[in-house]
CSV table of C-alpha atoms in Angstrom, one decimal:
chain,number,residue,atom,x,y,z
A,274,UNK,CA,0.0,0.0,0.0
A,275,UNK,CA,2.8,2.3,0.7
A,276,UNK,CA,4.4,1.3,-2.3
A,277,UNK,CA,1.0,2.5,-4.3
A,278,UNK,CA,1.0,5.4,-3.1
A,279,UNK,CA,4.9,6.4,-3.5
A,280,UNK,CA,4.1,5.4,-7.0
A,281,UNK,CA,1.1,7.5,-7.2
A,282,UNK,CA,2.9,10.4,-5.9
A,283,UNK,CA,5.8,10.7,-8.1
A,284,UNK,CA,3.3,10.1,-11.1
A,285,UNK,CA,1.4,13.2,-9.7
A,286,UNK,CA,4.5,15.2,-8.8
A,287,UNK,CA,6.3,14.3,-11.8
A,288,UNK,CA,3.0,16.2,-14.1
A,289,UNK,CA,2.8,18.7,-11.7
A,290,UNK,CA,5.7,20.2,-11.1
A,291,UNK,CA,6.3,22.0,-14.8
A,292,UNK,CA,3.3,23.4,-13.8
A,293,UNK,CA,4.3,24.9,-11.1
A,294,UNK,CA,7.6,26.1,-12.5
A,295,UNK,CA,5.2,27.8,-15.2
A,296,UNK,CA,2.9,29.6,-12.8
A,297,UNK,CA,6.2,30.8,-10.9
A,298,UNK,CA,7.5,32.2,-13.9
A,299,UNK,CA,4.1,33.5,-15.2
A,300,UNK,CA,3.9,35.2,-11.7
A,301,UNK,CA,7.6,36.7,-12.3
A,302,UNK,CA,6.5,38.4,-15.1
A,303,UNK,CA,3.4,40.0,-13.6
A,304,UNK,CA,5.6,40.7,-10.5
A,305,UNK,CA,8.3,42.6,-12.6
A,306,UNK,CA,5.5,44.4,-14.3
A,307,UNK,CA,3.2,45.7,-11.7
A,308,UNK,CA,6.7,46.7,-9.5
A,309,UNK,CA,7.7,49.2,-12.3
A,310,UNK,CA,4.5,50.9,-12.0
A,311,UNK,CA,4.6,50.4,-8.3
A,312,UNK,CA,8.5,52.0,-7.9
A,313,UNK,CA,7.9,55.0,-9.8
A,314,UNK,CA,4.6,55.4,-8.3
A,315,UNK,CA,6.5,55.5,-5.1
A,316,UNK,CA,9.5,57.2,-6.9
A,317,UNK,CA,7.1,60.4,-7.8
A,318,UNK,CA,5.2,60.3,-4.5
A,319,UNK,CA,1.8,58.8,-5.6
A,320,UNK,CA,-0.5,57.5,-3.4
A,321,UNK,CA,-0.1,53.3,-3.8
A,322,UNK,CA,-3.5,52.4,-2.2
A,323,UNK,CA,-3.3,48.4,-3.3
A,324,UNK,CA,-0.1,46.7,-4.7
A,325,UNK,CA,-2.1,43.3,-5.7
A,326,UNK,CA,-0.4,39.6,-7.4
A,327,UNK,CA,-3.4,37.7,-9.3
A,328,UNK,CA,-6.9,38.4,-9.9
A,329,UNK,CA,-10.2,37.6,-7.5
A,330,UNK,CA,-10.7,36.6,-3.9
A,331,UNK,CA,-8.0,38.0,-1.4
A,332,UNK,CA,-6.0,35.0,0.1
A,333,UNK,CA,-3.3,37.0,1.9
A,334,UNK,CA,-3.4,40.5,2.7
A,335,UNK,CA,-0.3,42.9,5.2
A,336,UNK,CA,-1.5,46.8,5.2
A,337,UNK,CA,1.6,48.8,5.2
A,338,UNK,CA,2.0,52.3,6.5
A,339,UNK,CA,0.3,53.5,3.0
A,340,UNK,CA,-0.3,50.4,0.8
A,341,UNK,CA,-1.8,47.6,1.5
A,342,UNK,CA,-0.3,44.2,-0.1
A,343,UNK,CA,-2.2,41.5,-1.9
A,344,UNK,CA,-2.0,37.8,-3.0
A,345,UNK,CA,-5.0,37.3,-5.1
A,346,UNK,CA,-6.4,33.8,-5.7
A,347,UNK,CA,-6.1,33.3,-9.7
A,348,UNK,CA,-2.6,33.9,-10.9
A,349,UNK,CA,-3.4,35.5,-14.1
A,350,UNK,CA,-3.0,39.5,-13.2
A,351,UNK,CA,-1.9,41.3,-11.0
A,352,UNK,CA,-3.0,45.6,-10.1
A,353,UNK,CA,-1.4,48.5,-8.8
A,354,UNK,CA,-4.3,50.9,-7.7
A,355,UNK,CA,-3.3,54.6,-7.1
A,356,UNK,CA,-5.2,57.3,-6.0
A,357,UNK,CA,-6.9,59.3,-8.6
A,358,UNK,CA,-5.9,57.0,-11.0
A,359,UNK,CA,-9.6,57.0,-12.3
A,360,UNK,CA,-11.0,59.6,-11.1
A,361,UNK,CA,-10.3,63.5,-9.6
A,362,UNK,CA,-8.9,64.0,-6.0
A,363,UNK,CA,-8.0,66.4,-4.4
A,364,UNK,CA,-4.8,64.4,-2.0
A,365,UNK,CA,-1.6,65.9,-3.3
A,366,UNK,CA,-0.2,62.4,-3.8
A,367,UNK,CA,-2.9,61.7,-6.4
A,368,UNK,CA,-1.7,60.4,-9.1
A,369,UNK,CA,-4.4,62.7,-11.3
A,370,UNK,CA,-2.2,65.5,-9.8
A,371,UNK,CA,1.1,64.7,-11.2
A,372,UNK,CA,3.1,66.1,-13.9
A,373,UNK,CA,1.7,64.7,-17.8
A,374,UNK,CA,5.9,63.3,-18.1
A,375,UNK,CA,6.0,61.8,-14.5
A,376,UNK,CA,2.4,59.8,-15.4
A,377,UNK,CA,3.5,58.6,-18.6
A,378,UNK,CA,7.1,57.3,-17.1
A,379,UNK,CA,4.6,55.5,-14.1
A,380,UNK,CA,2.1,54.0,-17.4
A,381,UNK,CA,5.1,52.9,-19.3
A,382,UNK,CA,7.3,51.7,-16.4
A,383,UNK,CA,5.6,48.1,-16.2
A,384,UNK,CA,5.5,46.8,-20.0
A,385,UNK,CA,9.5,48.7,-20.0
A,386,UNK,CA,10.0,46.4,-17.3
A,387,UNK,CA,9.0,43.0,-18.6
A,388,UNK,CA,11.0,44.4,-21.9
A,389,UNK,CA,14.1,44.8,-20.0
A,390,UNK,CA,13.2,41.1,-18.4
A,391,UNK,CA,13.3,39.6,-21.5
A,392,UNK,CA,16.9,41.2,-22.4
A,393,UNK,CA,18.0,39.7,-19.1
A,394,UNK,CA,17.1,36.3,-20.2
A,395,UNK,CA,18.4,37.0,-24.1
A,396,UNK,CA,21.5,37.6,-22.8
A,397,UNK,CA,21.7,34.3,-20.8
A,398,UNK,CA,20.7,32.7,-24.3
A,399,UNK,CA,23.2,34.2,-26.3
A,400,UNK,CA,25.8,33.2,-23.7
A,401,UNK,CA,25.1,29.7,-24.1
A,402,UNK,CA,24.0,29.3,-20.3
A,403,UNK,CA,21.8,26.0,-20.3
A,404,UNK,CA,22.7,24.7,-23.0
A,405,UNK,CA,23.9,21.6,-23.8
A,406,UNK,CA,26.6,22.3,-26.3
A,407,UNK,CA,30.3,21.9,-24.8
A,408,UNK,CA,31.3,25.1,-26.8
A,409,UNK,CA,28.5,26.8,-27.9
A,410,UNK,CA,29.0,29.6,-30.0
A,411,UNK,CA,27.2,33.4,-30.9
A,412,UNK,CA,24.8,33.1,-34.1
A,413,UNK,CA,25.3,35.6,-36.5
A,414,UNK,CA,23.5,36.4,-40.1
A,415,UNK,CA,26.3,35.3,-42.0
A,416,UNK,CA,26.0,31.7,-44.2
A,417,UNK,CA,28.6,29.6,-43.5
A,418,UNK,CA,28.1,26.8,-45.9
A,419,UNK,CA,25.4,25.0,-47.6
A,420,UNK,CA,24.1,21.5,-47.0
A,421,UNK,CA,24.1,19.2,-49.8
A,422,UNK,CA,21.6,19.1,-52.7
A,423,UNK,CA,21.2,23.0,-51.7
A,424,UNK,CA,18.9,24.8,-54.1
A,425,UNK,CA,19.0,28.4,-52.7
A,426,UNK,CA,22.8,28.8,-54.1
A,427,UNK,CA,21.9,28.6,-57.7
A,428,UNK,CA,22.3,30.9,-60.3
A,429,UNK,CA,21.3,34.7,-59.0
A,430,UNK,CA,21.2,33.0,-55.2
A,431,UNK,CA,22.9,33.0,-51.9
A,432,UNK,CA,27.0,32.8,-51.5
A,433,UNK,CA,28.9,31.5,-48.4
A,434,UNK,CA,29.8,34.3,-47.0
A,435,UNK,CA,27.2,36.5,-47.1
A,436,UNK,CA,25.9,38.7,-44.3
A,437,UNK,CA,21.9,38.3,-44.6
A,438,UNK,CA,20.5,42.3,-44.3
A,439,UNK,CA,16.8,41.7,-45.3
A,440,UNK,CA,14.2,38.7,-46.2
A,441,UNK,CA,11.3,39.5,-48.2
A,442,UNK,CA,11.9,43.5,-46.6
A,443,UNK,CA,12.4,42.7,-43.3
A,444,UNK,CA,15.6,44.0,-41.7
A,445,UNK,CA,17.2,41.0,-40.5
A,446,UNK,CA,18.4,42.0,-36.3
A,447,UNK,CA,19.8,38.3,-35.6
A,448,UNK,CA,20.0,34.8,-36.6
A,449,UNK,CA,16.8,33.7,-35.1
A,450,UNK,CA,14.7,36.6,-37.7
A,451,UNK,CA,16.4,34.4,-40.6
A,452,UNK,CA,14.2,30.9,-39.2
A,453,UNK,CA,10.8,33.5,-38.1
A,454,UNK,CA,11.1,35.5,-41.7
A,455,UNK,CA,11.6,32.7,-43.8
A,456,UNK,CA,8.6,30.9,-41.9
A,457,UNK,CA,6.5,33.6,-42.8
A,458,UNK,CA,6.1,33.0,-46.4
A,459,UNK,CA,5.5,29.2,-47.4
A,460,UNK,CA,5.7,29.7,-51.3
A,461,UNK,CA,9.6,28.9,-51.0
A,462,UNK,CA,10.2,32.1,-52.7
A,463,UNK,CA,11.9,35.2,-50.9
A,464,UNK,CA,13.9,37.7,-51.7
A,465,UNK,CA,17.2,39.0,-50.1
A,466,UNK,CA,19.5,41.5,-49.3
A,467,UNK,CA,22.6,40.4,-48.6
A,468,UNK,CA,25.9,42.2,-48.2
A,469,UNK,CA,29.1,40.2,-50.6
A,470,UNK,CA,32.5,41.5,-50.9
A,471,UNK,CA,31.7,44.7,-49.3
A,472,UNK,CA,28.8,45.8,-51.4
A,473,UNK,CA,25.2,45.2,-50.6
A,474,UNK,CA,23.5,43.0,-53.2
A,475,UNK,CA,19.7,42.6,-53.9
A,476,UNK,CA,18.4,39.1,-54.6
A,477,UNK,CA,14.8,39.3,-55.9
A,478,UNK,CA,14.1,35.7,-55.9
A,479,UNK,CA,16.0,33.4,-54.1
A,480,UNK,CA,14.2,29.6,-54.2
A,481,UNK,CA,14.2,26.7,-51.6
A,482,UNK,CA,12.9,23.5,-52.0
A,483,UNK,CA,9.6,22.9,-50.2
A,484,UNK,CA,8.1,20.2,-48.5
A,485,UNK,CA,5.3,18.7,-47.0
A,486,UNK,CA,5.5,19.1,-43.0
A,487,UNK,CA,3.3,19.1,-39.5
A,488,UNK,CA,2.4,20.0,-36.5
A,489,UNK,CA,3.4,16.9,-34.5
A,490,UNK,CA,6.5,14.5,-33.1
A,491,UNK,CA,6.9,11.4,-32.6
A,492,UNK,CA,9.3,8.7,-31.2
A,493,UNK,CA,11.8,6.7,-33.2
A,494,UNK,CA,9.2,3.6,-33.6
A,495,UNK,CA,6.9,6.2,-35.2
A,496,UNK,CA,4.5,7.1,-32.2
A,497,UNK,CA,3.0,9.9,-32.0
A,498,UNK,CA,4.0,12.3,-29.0
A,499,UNK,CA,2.7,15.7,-29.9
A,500,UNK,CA,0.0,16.1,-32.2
A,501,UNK,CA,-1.1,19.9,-33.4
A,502,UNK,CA,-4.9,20.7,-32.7
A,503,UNK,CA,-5.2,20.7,-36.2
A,504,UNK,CA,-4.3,17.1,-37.2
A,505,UNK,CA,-6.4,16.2,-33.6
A,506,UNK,CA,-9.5,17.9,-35.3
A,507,UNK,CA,-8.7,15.3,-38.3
A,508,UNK,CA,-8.4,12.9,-36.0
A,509,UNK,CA,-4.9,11.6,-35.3
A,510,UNK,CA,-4.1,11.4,-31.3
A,511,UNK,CA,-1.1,11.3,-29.0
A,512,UNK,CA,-0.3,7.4,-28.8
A,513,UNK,CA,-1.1,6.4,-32.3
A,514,UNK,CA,1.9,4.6,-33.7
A,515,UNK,CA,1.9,5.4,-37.6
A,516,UNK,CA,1.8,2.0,-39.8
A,517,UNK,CA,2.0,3.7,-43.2
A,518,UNK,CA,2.4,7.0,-44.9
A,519,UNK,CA,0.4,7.2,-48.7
A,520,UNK,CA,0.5,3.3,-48.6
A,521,UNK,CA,4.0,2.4,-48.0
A,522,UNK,CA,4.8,1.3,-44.8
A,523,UNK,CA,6.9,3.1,-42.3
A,524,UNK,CA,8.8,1.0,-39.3
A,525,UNK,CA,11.5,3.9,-38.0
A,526,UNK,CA,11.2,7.6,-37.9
A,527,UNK,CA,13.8,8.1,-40.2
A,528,UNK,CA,11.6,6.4,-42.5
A,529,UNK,CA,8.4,8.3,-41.4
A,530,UNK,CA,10.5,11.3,-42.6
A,531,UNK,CA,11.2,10.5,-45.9
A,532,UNK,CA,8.2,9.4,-46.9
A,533,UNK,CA,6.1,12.7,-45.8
A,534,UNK,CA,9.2,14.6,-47.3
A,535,UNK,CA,8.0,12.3,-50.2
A,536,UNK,CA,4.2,13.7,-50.8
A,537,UNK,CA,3.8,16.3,-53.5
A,538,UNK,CA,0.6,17.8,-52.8
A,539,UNK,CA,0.2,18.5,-49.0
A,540,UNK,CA,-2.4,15.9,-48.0
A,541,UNK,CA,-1.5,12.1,-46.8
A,542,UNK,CA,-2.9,9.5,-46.0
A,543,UNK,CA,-2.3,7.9,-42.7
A,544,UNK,CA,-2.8,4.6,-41.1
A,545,UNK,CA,-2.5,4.3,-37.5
A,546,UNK,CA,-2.7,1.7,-34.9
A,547,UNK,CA,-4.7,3.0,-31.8
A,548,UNK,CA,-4.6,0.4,-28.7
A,549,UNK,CA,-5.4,-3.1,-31.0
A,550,UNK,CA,-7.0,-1.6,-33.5
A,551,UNK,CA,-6.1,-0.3,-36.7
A,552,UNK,CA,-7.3,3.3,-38.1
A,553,UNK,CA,-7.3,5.0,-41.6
A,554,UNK,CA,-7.3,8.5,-42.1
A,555,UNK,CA,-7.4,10.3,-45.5
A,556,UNK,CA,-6.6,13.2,-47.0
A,557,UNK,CA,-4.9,15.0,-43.8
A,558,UNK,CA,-4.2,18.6,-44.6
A,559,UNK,CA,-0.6,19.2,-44.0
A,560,UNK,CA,1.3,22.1,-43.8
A,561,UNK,CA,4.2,23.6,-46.4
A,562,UNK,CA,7.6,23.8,-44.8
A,563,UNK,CA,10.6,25.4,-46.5
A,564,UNK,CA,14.0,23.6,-46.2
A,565,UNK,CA,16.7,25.2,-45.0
A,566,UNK,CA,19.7,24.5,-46.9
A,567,UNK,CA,22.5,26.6,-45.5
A,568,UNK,CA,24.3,26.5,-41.9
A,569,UNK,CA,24.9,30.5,-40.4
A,570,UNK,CA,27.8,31.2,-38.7
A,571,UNK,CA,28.9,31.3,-35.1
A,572,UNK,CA,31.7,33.4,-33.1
A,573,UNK,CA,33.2,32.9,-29.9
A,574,UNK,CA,30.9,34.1,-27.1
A,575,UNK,CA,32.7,38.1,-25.8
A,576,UNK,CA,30.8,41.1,-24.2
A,577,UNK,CA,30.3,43.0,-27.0
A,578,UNK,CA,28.5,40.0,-29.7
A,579,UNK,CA,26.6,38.7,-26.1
A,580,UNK,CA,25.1,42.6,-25.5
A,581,UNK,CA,25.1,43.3,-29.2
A,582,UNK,CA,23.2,39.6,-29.6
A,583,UNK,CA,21.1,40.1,-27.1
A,584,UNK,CA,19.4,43.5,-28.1
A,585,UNK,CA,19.2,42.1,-31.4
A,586,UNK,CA,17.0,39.2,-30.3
A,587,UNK,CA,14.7,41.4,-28.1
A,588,UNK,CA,14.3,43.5,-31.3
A,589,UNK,CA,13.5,40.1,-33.1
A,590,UNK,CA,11.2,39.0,-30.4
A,591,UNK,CA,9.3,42.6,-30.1
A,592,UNK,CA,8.7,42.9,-33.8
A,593,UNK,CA,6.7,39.4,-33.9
A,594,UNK,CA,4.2,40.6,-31.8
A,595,UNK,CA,2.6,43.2,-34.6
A,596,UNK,CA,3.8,40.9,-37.3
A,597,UNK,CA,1.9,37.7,-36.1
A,598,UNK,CA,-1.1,40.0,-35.4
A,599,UNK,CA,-0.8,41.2,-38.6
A,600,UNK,CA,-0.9,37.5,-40.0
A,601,UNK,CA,-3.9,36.9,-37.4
A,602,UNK,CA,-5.5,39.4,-39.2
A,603,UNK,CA,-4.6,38.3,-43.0
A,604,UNK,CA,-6.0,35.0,-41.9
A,605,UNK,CA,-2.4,33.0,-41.5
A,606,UNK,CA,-3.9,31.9,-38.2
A,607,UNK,CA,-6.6,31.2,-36.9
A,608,UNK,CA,-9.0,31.2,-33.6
A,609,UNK,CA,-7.2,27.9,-32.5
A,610,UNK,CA,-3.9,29.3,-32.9
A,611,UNK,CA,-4.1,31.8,-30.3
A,612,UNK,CA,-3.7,30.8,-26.3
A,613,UNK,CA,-4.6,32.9,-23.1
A,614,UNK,CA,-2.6,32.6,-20.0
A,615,UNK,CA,-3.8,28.9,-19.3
A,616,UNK,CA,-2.6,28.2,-22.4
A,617,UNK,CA,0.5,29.8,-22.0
A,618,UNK,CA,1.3,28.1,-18.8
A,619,UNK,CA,0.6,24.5,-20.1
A,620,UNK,CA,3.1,25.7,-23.2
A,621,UNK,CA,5.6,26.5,-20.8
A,622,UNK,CA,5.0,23.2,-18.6
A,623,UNK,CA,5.9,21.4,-21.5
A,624,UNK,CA,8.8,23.1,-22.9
A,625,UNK,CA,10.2,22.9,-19.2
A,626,UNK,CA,9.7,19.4,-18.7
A,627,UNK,CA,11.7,18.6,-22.2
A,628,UNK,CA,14.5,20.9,-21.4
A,629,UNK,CA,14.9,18.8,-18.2
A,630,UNK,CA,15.1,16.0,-19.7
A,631,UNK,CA,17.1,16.9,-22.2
A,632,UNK,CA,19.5,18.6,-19.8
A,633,UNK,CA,19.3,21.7,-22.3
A,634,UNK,CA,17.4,24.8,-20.8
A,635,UNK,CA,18.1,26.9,-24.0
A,636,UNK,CA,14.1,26.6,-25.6
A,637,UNK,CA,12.6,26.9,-22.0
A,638,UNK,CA,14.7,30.2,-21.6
A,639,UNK,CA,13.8,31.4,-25.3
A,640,UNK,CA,10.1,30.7,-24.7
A,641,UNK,CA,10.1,33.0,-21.3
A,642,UNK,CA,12.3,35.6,-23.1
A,643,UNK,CA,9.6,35.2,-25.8
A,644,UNK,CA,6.7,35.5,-23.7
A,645,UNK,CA,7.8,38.6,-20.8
A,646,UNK,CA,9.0,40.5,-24.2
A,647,UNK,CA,5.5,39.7,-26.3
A,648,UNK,CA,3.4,40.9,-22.6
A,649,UNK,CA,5.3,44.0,-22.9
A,650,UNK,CA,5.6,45.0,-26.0
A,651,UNK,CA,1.7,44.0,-26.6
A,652,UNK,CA,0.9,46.0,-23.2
A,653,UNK,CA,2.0,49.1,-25.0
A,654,UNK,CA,-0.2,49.0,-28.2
A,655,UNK,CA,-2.6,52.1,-28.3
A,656,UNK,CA,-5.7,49.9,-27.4
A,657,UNK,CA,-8.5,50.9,-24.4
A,658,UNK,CA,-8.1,49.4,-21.3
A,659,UNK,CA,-4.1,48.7,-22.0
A,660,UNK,CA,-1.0,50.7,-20.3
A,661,UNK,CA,-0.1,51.9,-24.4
A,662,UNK,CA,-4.1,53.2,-24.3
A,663,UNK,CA,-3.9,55.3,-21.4
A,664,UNK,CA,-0.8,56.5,-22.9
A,665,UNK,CA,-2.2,57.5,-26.2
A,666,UNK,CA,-4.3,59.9,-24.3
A,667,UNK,CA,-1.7,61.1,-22.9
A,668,UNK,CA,0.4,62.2,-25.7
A,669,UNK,CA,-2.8,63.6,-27.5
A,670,UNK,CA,-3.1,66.0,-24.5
A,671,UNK,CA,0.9,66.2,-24.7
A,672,UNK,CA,0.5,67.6,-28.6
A,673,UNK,CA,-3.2,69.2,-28.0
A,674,UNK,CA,-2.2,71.4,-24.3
A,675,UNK,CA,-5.7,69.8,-23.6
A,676,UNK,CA,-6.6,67.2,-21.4
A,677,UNK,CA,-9.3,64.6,-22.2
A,678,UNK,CA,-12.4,64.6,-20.0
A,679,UNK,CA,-11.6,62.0,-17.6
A,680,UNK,CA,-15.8,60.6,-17.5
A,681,UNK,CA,-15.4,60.0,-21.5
A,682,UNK,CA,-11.7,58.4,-21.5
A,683,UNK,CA,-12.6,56.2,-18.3
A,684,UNK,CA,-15.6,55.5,-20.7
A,685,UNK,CA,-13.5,54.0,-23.6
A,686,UNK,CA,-11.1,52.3,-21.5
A,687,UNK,CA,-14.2,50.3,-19.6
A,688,UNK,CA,-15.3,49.4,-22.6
A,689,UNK,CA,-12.0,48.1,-23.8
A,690,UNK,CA,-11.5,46.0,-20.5
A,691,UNK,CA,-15.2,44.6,-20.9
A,692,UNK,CA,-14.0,43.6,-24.3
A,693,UNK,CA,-10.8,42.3,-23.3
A,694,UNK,CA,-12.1,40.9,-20.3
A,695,UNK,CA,-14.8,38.7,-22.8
A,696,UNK,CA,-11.7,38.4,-25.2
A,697,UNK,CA,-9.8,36.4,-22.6
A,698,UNK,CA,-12.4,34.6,-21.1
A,699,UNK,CA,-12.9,33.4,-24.5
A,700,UNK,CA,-9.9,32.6,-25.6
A,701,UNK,CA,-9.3,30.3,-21.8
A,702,UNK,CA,-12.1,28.6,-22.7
A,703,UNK,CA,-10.7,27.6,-25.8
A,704,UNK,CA,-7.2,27.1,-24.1
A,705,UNK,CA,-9.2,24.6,-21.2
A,706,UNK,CA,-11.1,22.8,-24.1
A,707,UNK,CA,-8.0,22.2,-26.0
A,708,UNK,CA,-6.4,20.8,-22.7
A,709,UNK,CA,-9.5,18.2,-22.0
A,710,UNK,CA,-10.2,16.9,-25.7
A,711,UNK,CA,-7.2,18.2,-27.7
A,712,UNK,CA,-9.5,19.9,-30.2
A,713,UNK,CA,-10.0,23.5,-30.8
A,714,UNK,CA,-13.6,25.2,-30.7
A,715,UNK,CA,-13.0,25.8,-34.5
């Protein structure tokens, strides 16, 4: 019996404890946030009436000399509430009655902070700390060699040696743009500009070979270990071991491979053995990959390609947050792609757990760079209810000399966070429903 429950335990602890880890970081991050607002509250001499970590029922509470401190039961918020914030007052410490400059650096102070977070843990990345490699070296945009069979280094194409500048228009700020830019555009077509011998060169259209790809791993006997709500919607699930690919049978993973790298057309057909029976599925819309066919190359890690490689990866990092909104919008992705905080945290669970056992900590740190960067960066766009909303009022009554009436801007921005509020609640249904059955709403 005490064996049982030893077993039970570790089985329980051994889900659990990525979990964990994940809210603790997703806490870290609303933490670093809500203190930059809080220390230049304090900094300016506002009035800090509730300094709060998480979102509904109090569950610990300490009431300093001015503020009082909160832990909040649901860790997906957090609040600083100042006096006058939303309304007039008449206490000199409002913050209503502070100078337009020392309101905006108190607005700006928390997504800055989650920004300056995420450079933190870039340069950690660049460094090579947690990472498995013995010697592990600074990526640069500059192609080192190409693989063989290469098609991109054909007539009018790419050269070893030269220093990537732009894809498809995009400046290129690091290595890691080169794999996000190219993944952008699925035709296998881009253009480049590239500087060669000293002289910047333009490439209008540079080809790669393309190839059919998806949204799911598996193990070297071709089981499935991580299968994309997508392919779950056409009905493939975590445990099915693939028996054939278009027909032809497939025994290893290498094989699995080669035969999807195989299909022409984007759609195959699977057969899968699920528990002791056998299961056909046809037709499974796949997705277009683009096969890289050139290494980049890598320095020695030294202060000034760490700092330099760092900034260059929270520039990378920021810019995907307006460019994969604008590819929400164009329709690249859909409702199922996106994932609220729940979803965020179980990403992060599993990312953690694989770096673990992996003994290589580099994705989990990219994907918490990733996240604390995309919080602030998308905590500063000019929309109601957000820190970069309030701003936007604030540098219209910068340029105007006139200040909004506080009744109709408190107006927008509660209609924003009713809208956000359903937005979210929304979108964490989705993330919980995707957890349970593996299928998106859509």
């Amino acid at each position: 019996m005490k064996l049982n429950l030893l077993v039970t335990f570790s089985a329980v602890w051994s889900k659990a404890w990525p979990i964990l880890v994940a809210i603790l970081f997703f806490g870290l991050i609303i933490f670093i946030h809500e203190f930059g607002h809080f220390i230049f509250a304090k900094l300016f001499k506002v009035k800090v009436n509730e300094f709060a970590l998480g979102m509904g029922p109090t569950i610990f509470k300490k009431q300093g000399k001015e503020t009082k401190y909160a832990l909040r039961l649901f860790p997906i918020g957090g609040f600083v509430s100042m006096e006058g914030e939303d309304e007039d007052s008449e206490d000199e410490g409002a913050f209503c009655n502070k100078k337009l400059w020392q309101k905006m650096i108190i607005v700006a102070a928390g997504a800055v902070n989650n920004i300056i977070l995420g450079v933190l843990i870039c340069i950690l990345i660049v460094a090579g700390v947690g990472s498995s490699q013995k010697d592990p070296l600074v990526g640069t945009n500059t192609i080192s060699q190409f693989y063989e069979n290469a098609v991109s280094n054909g007539e009018n194409g790419l050269k070893a040696g030269d220093k990537i500048l732009k894809i498809d228009s995009k400046r290129v700020f690091s290595d890691y743009d080169i794999t996000f830019l190219m993944q952008r555009n699925n035709t296998g077509k881009y253009s480049f500009l590239v500087e060669r011998d000293g002289k910047k060169v333009e490439l209008p259209e540079v080809n790669f070979a393309v190839r059919t790809g998806g949204n799911f791993s598996y193990d070297e006997n071709c089981v499935i270990s991580s299968v994309s709500a997508k392919l779950k919607k056409a009905g493939l699930k975590d445990g099915d071991k693939i028996l054939s690919v278009n027909g032809v049978k497939v025994e290893t993973s290498k094989a699995l491979m080669e035969e999807i790298g195989k299909d022409k057309d984007y759609t195959i057909d699977f057969t899968v053995l699920r528990g002791d029976e056998e299961k056909n599925f046809e037709k499974v819309k796949m997705q277009t990959l683009t096969v890289f066919d050139f290494s980049i190359r890598g320095e020695k890690p030294n202060f000034f390609n760490v700092i330099g490689g760092a900034f260059g990866y929270t520039i990378t990092m920021s810019r995907m947050v307006y460019l994969s909104l604008f590819d929400i919008i164009r329709g690249k992705y859909g409702f199922n792609d996106l994932a609220g905080p729940i979803g965020t945290v179980s990403v992060i669970a599993d990312v953690t757990e694989q770096s673990v056992q992996s003994a290589d900590f580099g994705a989990m740190l990219m994907m918490m760079a990733l996240i604390t960067i995309n919080i602030g960066v998308f905590n500063l766009l000019p929309v109601p209810a957000l820190d970069g909303g309030r701003l936007f009022f604030m540098f219209v009554e910068l340029i105007t000399r006139k200040k909004i009436p506080p009744k109709y801007e408190n107006w927008i921005h509660a209609a924003g966070l009713v809208l956000l509020l359903i937005f979210m609640a929304v979108i964490s249904a989705s993330d919980i429903w995707k957890w349970v059955s593996g299928v998106g709403f859509m």
